[in-house]
Structure formats: structure tokens, C-alpha cells
XYZ file of C-alpha atoms in Angstrom:
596
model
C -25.298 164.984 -102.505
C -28.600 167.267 -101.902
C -28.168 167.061 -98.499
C -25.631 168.477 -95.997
C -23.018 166.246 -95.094
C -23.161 164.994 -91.587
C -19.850 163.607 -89.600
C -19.620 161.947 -86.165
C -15.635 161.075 -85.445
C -14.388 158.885 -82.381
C -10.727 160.449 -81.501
C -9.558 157.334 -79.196
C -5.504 157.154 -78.457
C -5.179 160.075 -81.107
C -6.399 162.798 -78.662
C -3.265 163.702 -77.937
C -3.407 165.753 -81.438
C -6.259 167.124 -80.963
C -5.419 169.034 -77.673
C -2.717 170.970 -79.314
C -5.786 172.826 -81.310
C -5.761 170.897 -84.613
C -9.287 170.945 -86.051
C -9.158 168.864 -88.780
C -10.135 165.228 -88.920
C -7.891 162.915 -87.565
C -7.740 161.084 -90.669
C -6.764 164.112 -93.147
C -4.312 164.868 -90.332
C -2.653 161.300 -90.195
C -3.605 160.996 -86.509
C -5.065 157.336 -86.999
C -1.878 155.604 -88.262
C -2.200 152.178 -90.731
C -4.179 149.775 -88.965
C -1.381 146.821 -88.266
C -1.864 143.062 -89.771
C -4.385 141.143 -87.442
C -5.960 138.339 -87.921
C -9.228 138.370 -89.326
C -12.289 136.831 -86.099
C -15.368 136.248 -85.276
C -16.246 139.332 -82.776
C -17.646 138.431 -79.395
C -21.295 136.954 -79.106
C -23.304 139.370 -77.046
C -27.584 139.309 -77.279
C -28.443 143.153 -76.823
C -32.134 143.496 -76.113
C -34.293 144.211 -78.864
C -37.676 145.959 -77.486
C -41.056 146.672 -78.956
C -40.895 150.080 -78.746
C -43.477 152.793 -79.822
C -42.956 155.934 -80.733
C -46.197 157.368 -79.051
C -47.422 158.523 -75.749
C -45.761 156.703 -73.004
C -48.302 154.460 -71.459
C -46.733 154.969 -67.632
C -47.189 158.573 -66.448
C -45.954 159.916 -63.187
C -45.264 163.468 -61.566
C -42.218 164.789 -61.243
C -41.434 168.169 -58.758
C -39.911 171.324 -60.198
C -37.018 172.438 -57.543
C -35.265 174.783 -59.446
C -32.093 175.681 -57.361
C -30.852 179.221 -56.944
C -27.635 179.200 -58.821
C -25.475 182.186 -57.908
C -22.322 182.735 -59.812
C -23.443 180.235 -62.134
C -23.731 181.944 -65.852
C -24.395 180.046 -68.946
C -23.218 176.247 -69.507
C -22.279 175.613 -72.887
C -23.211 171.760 -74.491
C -22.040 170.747 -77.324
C -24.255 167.902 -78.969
C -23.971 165.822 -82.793
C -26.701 166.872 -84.943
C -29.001 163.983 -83.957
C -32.727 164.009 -83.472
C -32.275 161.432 -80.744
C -30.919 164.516 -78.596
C -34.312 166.353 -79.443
C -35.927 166.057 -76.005
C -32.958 167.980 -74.284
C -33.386 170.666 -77.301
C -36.699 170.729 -76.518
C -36.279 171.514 -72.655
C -33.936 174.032 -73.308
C -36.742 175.842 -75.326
C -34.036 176.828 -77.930
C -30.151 177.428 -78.196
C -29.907 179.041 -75.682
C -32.171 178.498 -72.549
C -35.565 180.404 -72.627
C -37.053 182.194 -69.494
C -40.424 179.594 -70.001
C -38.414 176.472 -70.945
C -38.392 173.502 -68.766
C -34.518 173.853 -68.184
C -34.788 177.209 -66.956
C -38.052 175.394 -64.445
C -35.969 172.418 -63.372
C -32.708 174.394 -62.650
C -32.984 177.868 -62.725
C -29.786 177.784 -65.056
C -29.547 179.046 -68.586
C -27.795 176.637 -70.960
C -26.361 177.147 -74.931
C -26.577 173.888 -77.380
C -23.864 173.969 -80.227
C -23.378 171.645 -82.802
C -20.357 169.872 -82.694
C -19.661 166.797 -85.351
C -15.794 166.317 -84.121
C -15.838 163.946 -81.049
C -11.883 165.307 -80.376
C -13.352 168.999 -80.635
C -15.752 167.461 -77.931
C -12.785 166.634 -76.308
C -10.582 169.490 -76.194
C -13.406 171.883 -74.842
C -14.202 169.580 -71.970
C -10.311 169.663 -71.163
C -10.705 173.473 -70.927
C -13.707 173.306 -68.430
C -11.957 171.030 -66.395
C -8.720 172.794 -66.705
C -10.816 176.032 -65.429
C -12.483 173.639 -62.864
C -9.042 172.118 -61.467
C -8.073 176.126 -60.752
C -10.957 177.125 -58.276
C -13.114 178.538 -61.319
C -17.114 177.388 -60.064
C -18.374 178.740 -63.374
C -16.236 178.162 -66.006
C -16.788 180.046 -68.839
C -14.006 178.453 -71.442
C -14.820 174.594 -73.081
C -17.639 172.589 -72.674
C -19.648 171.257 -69.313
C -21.948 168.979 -71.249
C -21.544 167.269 -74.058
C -24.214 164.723 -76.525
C -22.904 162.005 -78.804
C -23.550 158.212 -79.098
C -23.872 156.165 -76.322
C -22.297 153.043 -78.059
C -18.872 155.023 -78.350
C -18.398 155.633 -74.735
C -15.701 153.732 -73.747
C -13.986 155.465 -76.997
C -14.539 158.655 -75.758
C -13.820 158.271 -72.121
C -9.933 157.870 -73.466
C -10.547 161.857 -72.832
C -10.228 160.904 -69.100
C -6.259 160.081 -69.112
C -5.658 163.707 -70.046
C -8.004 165.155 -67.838
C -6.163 163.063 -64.811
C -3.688 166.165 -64.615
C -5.975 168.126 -63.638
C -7.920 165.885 -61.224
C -10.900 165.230 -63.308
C -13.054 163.024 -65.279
C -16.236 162.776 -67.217
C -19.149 160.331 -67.424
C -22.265 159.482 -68.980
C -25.339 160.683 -66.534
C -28.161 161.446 -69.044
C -30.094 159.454 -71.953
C -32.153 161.345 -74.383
C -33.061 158.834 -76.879
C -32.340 156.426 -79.274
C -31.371 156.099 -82.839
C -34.240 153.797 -84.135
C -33.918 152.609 -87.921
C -31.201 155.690 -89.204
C -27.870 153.896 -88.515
C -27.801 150.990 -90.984
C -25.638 148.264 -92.135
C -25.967 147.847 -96.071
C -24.443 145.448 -98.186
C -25.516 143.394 -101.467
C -29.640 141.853 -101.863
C -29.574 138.345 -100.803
C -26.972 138.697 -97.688
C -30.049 139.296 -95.020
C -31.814 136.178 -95.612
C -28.199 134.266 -95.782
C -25.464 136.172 -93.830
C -22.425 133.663 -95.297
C -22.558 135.911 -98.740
C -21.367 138.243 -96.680
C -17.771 136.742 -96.382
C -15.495 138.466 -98.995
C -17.149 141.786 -99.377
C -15.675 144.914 -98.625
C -17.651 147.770 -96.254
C -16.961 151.117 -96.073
C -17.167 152.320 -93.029
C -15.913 155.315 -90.324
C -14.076 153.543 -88.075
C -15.066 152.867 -84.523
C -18.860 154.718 -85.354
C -21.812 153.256 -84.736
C -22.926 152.292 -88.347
C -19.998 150.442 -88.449
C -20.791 148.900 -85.071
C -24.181 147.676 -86.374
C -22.195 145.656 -89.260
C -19.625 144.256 -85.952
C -22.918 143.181 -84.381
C -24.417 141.740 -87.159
C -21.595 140.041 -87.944
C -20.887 138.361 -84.481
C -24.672 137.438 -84.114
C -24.279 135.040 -87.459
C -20.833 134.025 -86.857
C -18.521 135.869 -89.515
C -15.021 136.860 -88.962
C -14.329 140.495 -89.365
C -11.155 141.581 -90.657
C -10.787 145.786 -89.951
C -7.064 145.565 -91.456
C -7.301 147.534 -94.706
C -4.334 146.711 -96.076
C -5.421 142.993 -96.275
C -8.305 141.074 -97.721
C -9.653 138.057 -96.470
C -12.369 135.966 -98.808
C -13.643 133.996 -95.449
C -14.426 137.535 -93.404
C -16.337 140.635 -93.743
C -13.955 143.094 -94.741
C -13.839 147.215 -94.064
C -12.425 149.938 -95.882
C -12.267 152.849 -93.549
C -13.265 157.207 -94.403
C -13.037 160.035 -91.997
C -16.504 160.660 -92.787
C -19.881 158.987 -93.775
C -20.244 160.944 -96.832
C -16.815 159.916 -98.006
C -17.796 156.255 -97.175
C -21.061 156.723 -98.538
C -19.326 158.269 -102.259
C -16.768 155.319 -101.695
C -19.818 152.690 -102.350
C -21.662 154.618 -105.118
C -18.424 154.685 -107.154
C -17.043 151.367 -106.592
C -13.843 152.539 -104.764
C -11.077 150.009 -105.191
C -7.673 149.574 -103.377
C -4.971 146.431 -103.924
C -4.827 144.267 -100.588
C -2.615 141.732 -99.835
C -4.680 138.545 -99.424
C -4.982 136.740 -96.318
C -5.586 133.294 -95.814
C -5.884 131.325 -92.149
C -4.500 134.434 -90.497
C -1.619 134.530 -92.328
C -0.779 136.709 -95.196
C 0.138 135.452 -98.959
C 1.580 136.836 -102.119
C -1.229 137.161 -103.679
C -2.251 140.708 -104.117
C -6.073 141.476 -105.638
C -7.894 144.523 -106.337
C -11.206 145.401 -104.097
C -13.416 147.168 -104.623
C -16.290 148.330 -101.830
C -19.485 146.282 -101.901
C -21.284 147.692 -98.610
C -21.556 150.778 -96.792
C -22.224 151.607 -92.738
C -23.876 154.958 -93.103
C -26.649 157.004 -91.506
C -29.309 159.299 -92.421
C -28.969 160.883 -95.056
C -26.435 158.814 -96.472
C -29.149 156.365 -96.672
C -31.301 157.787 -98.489
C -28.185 159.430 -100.845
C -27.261 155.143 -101.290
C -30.487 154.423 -102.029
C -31.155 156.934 -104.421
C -28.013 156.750 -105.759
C -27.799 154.013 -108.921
C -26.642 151.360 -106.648
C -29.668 152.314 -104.798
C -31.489 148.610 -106.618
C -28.312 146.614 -105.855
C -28.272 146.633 -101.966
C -30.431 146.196 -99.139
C -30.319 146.876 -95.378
C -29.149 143.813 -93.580
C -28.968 145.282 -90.062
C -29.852 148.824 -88.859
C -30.681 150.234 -85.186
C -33.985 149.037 -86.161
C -33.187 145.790 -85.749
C -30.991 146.776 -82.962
C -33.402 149.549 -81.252
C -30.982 149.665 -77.705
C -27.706 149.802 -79.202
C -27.042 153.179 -79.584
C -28.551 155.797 -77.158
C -28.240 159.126 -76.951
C -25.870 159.883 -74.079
C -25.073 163.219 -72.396
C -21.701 163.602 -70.789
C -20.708 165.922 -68.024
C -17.952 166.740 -65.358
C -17.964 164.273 -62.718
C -16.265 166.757 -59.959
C -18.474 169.943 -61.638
C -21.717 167.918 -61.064
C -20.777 166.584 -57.586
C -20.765 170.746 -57.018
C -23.749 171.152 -58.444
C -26.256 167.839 -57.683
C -29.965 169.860 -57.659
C -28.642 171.550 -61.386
C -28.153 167.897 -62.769
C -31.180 166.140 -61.287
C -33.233 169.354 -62.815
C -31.713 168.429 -65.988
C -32.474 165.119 -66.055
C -35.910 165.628 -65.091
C -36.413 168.884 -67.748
C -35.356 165.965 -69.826
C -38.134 163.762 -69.332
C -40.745 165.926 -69.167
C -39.928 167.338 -72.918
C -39.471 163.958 -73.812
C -43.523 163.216 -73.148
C -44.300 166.564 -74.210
C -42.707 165.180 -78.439
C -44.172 161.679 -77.895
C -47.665 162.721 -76.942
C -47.954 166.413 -78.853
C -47.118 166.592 -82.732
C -46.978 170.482 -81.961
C -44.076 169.608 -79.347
C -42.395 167.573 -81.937
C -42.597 170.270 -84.429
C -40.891 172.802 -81.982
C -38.398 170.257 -81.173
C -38.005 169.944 -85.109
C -37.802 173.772 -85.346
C -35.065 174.070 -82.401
C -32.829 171.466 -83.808
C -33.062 172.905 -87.437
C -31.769 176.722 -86.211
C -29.131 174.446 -83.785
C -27.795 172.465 -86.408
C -28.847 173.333 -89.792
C -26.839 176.958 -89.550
C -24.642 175.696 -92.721
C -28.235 175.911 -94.818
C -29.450 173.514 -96.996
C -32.434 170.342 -95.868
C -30.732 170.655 -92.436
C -31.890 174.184 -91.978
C -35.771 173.560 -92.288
C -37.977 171.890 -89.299
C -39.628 169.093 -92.238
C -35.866 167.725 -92.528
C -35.985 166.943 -88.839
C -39.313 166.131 -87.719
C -39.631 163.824 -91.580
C -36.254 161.940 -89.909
C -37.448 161.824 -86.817
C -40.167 159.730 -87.457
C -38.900 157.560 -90.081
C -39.768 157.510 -93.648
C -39.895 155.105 -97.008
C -38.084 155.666 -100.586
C -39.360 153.909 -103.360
C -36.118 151.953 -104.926
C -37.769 150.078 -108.049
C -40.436 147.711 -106.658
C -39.459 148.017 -103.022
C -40.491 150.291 -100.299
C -36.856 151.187 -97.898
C -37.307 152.269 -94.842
C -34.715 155.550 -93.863
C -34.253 157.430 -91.242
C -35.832 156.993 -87.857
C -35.035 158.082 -84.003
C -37.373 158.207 -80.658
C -36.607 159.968 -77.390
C -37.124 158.303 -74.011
C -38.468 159.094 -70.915
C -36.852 158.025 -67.215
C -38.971 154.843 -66.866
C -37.636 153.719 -69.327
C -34.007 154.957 -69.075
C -34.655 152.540 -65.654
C -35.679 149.785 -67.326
C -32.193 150.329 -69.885
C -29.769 150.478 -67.118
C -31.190 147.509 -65.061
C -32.050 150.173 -62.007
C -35.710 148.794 -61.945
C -36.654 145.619 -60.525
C -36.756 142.472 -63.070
C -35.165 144.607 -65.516
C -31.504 143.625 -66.952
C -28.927 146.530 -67.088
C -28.834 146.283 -70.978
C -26.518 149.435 -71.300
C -23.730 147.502 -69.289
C -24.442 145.039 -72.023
C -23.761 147.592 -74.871
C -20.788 149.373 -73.129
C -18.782 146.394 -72.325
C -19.871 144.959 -75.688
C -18.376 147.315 -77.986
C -15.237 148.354 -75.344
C -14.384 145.001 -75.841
C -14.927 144.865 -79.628
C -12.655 148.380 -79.668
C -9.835 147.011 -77.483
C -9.688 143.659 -79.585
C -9.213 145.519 -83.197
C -8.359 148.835 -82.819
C -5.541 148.528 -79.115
C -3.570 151.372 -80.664
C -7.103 153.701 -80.189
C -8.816 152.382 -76.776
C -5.603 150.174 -74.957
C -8.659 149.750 -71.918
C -11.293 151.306 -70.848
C -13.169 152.340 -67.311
C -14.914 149.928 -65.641
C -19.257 150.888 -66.060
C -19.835 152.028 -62.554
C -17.226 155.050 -63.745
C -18.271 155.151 -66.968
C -21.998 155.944 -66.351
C -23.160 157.683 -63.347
C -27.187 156.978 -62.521
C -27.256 158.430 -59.200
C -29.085 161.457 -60.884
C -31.196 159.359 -62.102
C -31.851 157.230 -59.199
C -32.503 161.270 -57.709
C -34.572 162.482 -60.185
C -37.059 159.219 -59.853
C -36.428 159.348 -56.010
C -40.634 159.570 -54.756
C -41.840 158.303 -57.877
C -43.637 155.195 -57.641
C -43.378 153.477 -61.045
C -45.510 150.295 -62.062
C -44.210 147.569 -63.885
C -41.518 147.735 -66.258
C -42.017 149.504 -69.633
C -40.112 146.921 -72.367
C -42.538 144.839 -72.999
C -42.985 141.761 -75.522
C -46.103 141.198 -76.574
C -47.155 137.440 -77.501
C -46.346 137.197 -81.252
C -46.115 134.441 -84.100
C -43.344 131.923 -84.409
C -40.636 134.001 -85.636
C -40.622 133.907 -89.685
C -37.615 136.270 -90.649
C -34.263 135.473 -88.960
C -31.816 138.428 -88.349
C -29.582 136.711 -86.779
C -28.175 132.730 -85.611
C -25.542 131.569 -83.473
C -24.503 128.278 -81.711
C -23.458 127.797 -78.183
C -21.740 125.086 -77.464
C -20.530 126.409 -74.242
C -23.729 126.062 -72.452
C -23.222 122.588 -70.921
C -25.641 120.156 -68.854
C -25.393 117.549 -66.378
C -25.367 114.187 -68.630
C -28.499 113.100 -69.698
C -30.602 115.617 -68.103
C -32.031 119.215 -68.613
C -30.057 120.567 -65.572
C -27.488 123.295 -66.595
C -23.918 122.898 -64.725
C -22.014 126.096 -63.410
C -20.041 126.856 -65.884
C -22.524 127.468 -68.158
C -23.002 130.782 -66.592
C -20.825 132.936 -68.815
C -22.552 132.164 -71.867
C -26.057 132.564 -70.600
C -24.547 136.162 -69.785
C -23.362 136.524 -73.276
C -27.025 135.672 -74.575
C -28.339 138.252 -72.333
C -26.294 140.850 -73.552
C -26.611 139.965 -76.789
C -30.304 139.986 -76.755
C -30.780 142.747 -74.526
C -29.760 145.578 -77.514
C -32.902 144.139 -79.560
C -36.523 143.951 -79.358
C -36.277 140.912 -81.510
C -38.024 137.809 -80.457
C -35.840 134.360 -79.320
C -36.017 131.050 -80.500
C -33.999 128.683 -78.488
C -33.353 125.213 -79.861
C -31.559 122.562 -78.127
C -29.334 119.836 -79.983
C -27.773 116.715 -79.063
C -25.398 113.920 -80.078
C -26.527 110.964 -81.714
C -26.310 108.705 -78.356
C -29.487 107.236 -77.238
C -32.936 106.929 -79.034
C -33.958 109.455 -81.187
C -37.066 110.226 -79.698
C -35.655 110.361 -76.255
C -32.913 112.863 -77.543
C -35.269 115.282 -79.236
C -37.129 115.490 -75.771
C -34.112 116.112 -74.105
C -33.029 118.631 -76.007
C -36.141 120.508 -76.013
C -35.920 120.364 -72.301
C -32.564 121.662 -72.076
C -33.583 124.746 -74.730
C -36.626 125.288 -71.922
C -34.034 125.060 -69.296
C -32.136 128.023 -70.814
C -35.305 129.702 -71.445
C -36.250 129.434 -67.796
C -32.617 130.663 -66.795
C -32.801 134.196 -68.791
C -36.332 134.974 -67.417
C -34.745 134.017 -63.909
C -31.893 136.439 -64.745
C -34.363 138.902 -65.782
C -38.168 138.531 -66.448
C -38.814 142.348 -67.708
C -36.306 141.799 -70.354
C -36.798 138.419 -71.196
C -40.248 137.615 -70.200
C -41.657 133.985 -71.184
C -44.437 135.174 -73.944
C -40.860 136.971 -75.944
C -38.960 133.300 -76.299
C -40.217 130.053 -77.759
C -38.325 126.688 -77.306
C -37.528 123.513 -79.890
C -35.819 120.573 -79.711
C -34.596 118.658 -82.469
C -32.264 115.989 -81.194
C -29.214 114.873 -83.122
C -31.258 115.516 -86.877
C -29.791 119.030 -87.121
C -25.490 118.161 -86.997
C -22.958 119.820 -87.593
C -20.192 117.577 -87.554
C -19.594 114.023 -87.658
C -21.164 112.238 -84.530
C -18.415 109.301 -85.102
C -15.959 110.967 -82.969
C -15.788 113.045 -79.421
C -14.982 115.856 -80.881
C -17.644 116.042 -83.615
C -20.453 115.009 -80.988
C -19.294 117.951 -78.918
C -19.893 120.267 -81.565
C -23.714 118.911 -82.470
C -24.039 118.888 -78.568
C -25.378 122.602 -78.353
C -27.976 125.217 -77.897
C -28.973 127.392 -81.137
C -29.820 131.076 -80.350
C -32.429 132.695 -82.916
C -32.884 136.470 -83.013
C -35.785 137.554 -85.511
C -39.321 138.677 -86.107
């Protein structure tokens, strides 16, 4: 492939296996069993924030005090991270793989920390079993498993299935950090022509690691235009978006480039029929490098990226993952952590020499099997984001960012005005797991477990931070949908602009749903065809400013005015037929718009 293969796994319900030592993937091991019949759907509706972000200096600067903490007893903390550039400012503070005497960690904590690359989520796993294991038995500096860990933060709810195990020994784990963001590497690709209409995407087959993020993108994608999504892969349905799923993105990348085929029994209105046809995969969910081995590959001219974490810039952030009852111990050693965090994270955005050290730190962390992945280019290139020429068309590839606190605040709603968008994610994508793959996540914890931000809340504790940092900036009409959905659940007292109660759950669904993307919004209101046309078409742009005016109520840093625009265009847009109740309570609705 002429670059190192890369491989991010999600062990849900099958981490049973993986405790007993096995190393291998769950896949070649036949932990993930056939995925049973269910009926192909359309996945949740949820707006995740798109933001206009930038990848240079932060434009809000504050102080933050160096406390290190004397750590007695305390030797050195292994973390285990994915090789992701998105983790770069915590590689960074630690000053290398293992902690330097002049490195920000060693400043902000006093501690001494060792980074290893880990690409098996249920190796993850097992090693933060051990440290709690040691943990549970009086042992205040473990030295067996993991206390940290790094993966993606829209897997979390996947992960925490760790958590039933570690209940025997009194302990769980949460998310407490963010490093960063993928921004453009994790990509949805399927045939030219499906982007600018999303319906030629029913019928085609995507192949796809199961419960990862790439294929997440494609889930989101999907629900934002209103396909179904069928994940069974021993069925095909012509009237869904269908996935074929690898233990790896390499293998689903190779399973594209040479037309993979399988027979499938076809499905038809949720049900299945004789009829048996051979598939073959159309689309791939992949991330850097397998984009740029897809689009170099000679399929490379065929498809085009129809959704990436470009697109959706706050779905997937870099998470870090410790001991809940280990930190509790230790409060001073995870606030300096968070804060050695931050500071490296301005040092990359506003010091090219800081992002080549973070570039040569990650290349001698996780390039030690040679190739690309070994030299600081590979990194820093990715990092920023790149182009390939694929015949007359310039791709974009790769592409990550790190963060710094004010604007982890602004992500998990802990600043004023802002909307806690990684609630949005979390509950997003638990949901979307617990609807199509029950055997792997059955549940999942509430948020407030799931994601701790009282170091955080610690770390910013003094700081007095201006206004929030996601910011819209007044832009044209939007020109290029990504995505358009209907909701005909957001209801209005008759005849006026005045929303009723119940409408309440779906303007929560938009918020999510926008809140993972810096995308603009275009609201557009709809009616039936009683009353006079012109009077309807006011009405319904009144109601589209009503909902307008609701989300910047809800939360004005996230959805402030100069980021949405409003239409109404009466009962000339249907959708069904306005001669009976049931049709004109379809065309009665409110169109959400996500685009640029």
C-alpha cells in the first residue's frame, strides 16, 4: 500500500475475549458474531455543530499557573494512545515518550509519563483492567496496565462497555481530557454524483470497520439526508445504504479497490425475499492514509468524498481516558495534565517549530514499525491537511487540529451561551450503537459518568475567559448543501408563528445535529395549502424565524443569528397530496439545511 497500515478497533460486548489475553482482532478471532437480520432505518436526526475553525494561533490567550505537585511513590504512568495527530498536543507536553525533565508534563505535575501506541481498543481495555485490578488491591502506583488511555471521542460509549468488568473490582473509567480533533482525515467515500444528490446513495454497498468513526461519518451523513441504513451484511436492501464490514481500514480500503463481492439475500420493506444477488462494494469509510491509497488507487477517478470530519469538524475528538477512583487520589496530577495540555496545544498552533517537534515525537511514538510513519514530514504533512491531484480535480486528504481549554469549554457547554455539543455527539452515536449493533453496546452510561469536566472546570478555575471561541462569521446564502432533512415534528399553534410544547424534542434534535458542524443553517418553513398563498408563505417564513429565534435562545454561542438564514415558501414546495389530512400534515413542516 506504500504506507503503513493503520487500525483503530471498538471491542464492545466482545471484551470478554479479550481479557483472557487474546491479541488478535476480534474479527480474525470470531469475537463479533454474524450481525442478525434487522430491518434496514433511517438513523436518528441529530444537528452536531459544525464550527469555523482555524488551525492558527488561538485568538483568546490567558495564563495558566504551574503547581506541580510533589508526587511521592508515584513512578511512571503508562498511556496508551492510537496513532493520531489529533493526540499531538499531549505528545507534545510530554516532551517525548517518555516524560522529559523540561517538558510541560514534568512542569504541570511533577510526574513522568510513557506514551505507547496502541491500535487495539480491547488491548486498551485489558491494560486498564490490570491498573484497576492493582488499584482495587491498595497498590497507589500501579505499575502493571494502563492509567491513561487516547482514542476517539465518538466511540465512547463503545468503550465504556470496559466498565462492567471493571465493577469487580470497584472501578470505572471516564473521559476527562480533549486533545484535538480529527479535521478532514476520517471520510465517507462513495461514487461522483452522490454529494450533490444523496438518494444515489440507496443501493450501494460501503465498506466499513464497524462501529469506527469513518463509518460513523457515513451513519451521520446518512441520517442528515434521510436514508435508511441497513448494517446487516448478510442482506441487501436497494432502498438503504448498505455496509460490508473488515477488522481493519486497510482491509476495507483493499475491499473497494478490488470490487469485493459477497451474495446477500435481498430485502425488501423489512422483510427478507428469495431473491439472492451478488454485491459488490461501491464506497469505503476510511482514514488517512487509506485516503490517499483510494484515491490513488485506479478507482481513485470514480469516487468522491461525500462527508468527512471536515464537514463534520466536532464529531470526533480526541479523548483521553483515565481511572475515575486513581484520579480522585490524585486531583493536582490531572488538573496539571490538563493544563500541560493546553499550553502545548498553543505552543503547535502558534510555532511551526512546535509543530515540527510534535511531528518528530509522534513519528519515534508511533512510526517504530518503519516506513512514512517513521519520519516527522508524514505527520506534520497530515497534520495540516494536504491535496492529491486525481485527473482534473484537486482532493483534499488528511487533516487534524489540536484544541486548547477555551475551547474544550465552549465543546462541552461549560461556558456561558455555549451548547454542550459533546453530549450531543455521545448520546448521538450511543444511541446509533445500541439501535444496530445491541449484541456490542446493550446500554451505555449516562454523560455525567461518561465524561468527567471537573478537571477542567479546575484547571480554568481563576481564568477569566472572554466570549466564546466558535464563532460564525456572516457568510453568503449557502450554495453547496451537505445535508437536508424535514421536521414535521416541530408543531405551532394554528395559524400563527408560536411554537407549542411539544415541539421541544425536535428543536433538541436540531441542536445536536448541528452542533457537530461548522456548517451554516438554512431554515425554511412550509405549510398546507389552506388559506391564501401569500398569507401562507409569510407564515411560514415566520414560523422558520420562530425556530431560528428558539436555537439562539437555547444557545447563542453555538447558534448565533449571523450563522442561520430563514425562508418561507408556503404550500409551493409539497410533498404529498394536500387533498387529505394526512398529506397536509406531511407538507406542514420545517426544512433543516446544513451546507456552505
Amino acid at each position: 500500500m506504500g504506507m503503513k497500515t493503520r487500525y483503530k478497533f471498538v471491542a464492545g460486548a466482545a471484551i470478554a475475549a479479550s481479557l483472557v489475553g487474546l491479541g488478535k482482532c476480534a474479527v480474525d478471532n470470531h469475537w463479533i458474531p454474524e450481525t442478525a437480520f434487522m430491518k434496514a432505518a433511517v438513523p436518528k436526526k441529530v444537528d452536531i455543530p459544525i464550527a469555523h475553525v482555524a488551525q492558527g494561533a488561538p485568538t483568546e490567550t490567558y495564563s495558566l499557573a504551574a503547581t506541580p505537585v510533589s508526587n511521592p511513590g508515584l513512578g511512571t504512568l503508562r498511556v496508551m494512545s492510537i496513532p493520531w495527530n489529533a493526540t499531538g498536543s499531549f505528545s507534545l507536553a510530554n516532551g517525548g515518550e517518555t516524560t522529559r525533565t523540561d517538558s510541560l508534563i514534568s512542569q504541570f505535575t511533577g510526574g513522568t509519563m510513557r506514551i505507547e501506541r496502541q491500535d487495539d481498543y480491547s488491548v486498551m481495555q485489558d491494560a486498564m483492567l490490570k491498573f484497576a485490578q492493582a488499584n482495587e488491591k491498595g497498590d497507589g502506583d500501579p505499575t502493571q496496565g494502563a492509567a491513561f488511555v487516547q482514542i476517539m471521542g465518538d466511540a465512547l460509549s463503545s468503550y465504556l462497555q470496559v466498565n462492567k468488568q471493571l465493577a469487580k473490582y470497584h472501578q470505572t473509567v471516564a473521559a476527562f481530557a480533549i486533545t484535538g480533533f480529527s479535521y478532514g482525515e476520517d471520510k465517507c467515500i462513495m461514487s461522483i454524483g452522490v454529494r450533490a444528490d444523496p438518494q444515489k446513495a440507496k443501493g450501494l454497498v460501503v465498506s466499513a470497520v464497524p462501529r469506527d468513526g469513518d463509518q460513523n461519518a457515513c451513519i451521520k451523513w446518512a441520517s442528515d439526508n434521510g436514508i435508511k441504513i441497513n448494517v446487516d451484511t448478510s442482506t441487501f436492501d436497494r432502498d438503504a445504504l448498505n455496509f460490508a464490514d473488515y477488522g481493519s481500514f486497510g482491509d476495507a480500503d483493499e475491499a473497494f479497490i478490488h470490487h469485493a463481492s459477497s451474495i446477500r439475500t435481498v430485502v425488501k420493506d423489512g422483510l427478507k425475499t428469495a431473491e439472492k444477488v451478488t454485491v459488490s462494494v461501491d464506497g469505503v469509510a476510511t482514514w488517512t492514509p487509506g485516503d490517499v491509497v483510494v484515491f490513488k488507487s485506479p478507482r481513485g477517478p470514480e469516487v468522491e468524498t461525500v462527508a468527512s470530519t471536515l464537514d463534520y469538524n466536532l464529531q470526533m475528538p480526541a479523548i483521553m481516558i483515565g481511572n475515575v477512583q486513581w484520579m480522585r487520589k490524585h486531583p493536582d496530577y490531572v488538573v496539571g495534565m490538563v493544563k500541560a495540555i493546553d499550553r502545548a496545544s498553543f505552543q503547535i498552533r502558534s510555532d511551526e517549530n512546535s509543530l515540527m517537534k510534535m511531528s518528530v515525537i509522534n513519528a519515534a511514538v508511533f512510526g517504530k514499525g518503519g516506513g512514512e510513519e517513521a519520519t516527522p514530514e508524514y505527520w506534520a504533512e497530515h497534520f495540516r491537511g494536504t491535496t492529491l491531484r486525481v485527473g482534473s480535480r484537486n482532493v483534499p486528504v488528511g487533516g487534524s487540529r489540536v484544541v486548547t481549554l477555551a475551547e474544550v469549554a465552549d465543546y462541552l457547554g461549560l461556558r456561558p451561551g455555549s451548547y454542550p455539543i459533546y453530549k450531543g455527539v455521545y448520546n448521538y452515536f450511543g444511541d446509533v450503537y445500541h439501535t444496530y449493533y445491541p449484541t456490542f453496546v446493550p446500554d451505555y452510561p449516562k454523560y455525567e459518568d461518561a465524561v468527567d469536566t471537573s478537571y477542567i472546570k479546575q484547571a480554568l478555575s481563576g481564568v477569566t475567559l472572554g466570549a466564546a471561541t466558535t464563532q460564525f462569521a456572516q457568510a453568503k446564502p449557502i450554495t453547496t448543501a451537505v445535508s437536508n432533512r424535514s421536521y414535521p415534528d416541530v408543531v405551532f399553534d394554528t395559524g400563527k408563528a408560536t411554537l407549542r410544547p411539544e415541539s421541544l424534542r425536535a428543536l433538541i434534535k436540531m441542536a445536536d445535529q448541528s452542533s457537530m458542524t461548522g456548517l451554516r443553517i438554512r431554515i425554511v418553513g412550509h405549510t398546507d395549502n389552506v388559506g391564501q398563498p401569500i398569507a401562507n408563505i409569510k407564515l411560514s417564513r415566520a414560523r422558520a424565524q420562530a425556530v431560528a429565534d428558539a436555537l439562539y435562545e437555547m444557545a447563542p454561542t453555538t447558534f448565533p443569528r449571523e450563522r442561520m438564514e430563514v425562508a418561507g415558501v408556503g404550500d409551493t414546495e409539497t410533498v404529498a397530496d394536500n387533498a387529505t389530512e394526512a398529506g397536509r400534515q406531511k407538507n406542514r413542516r420545517v426544512e433543516f439545511i446544513l451546507g456552505s
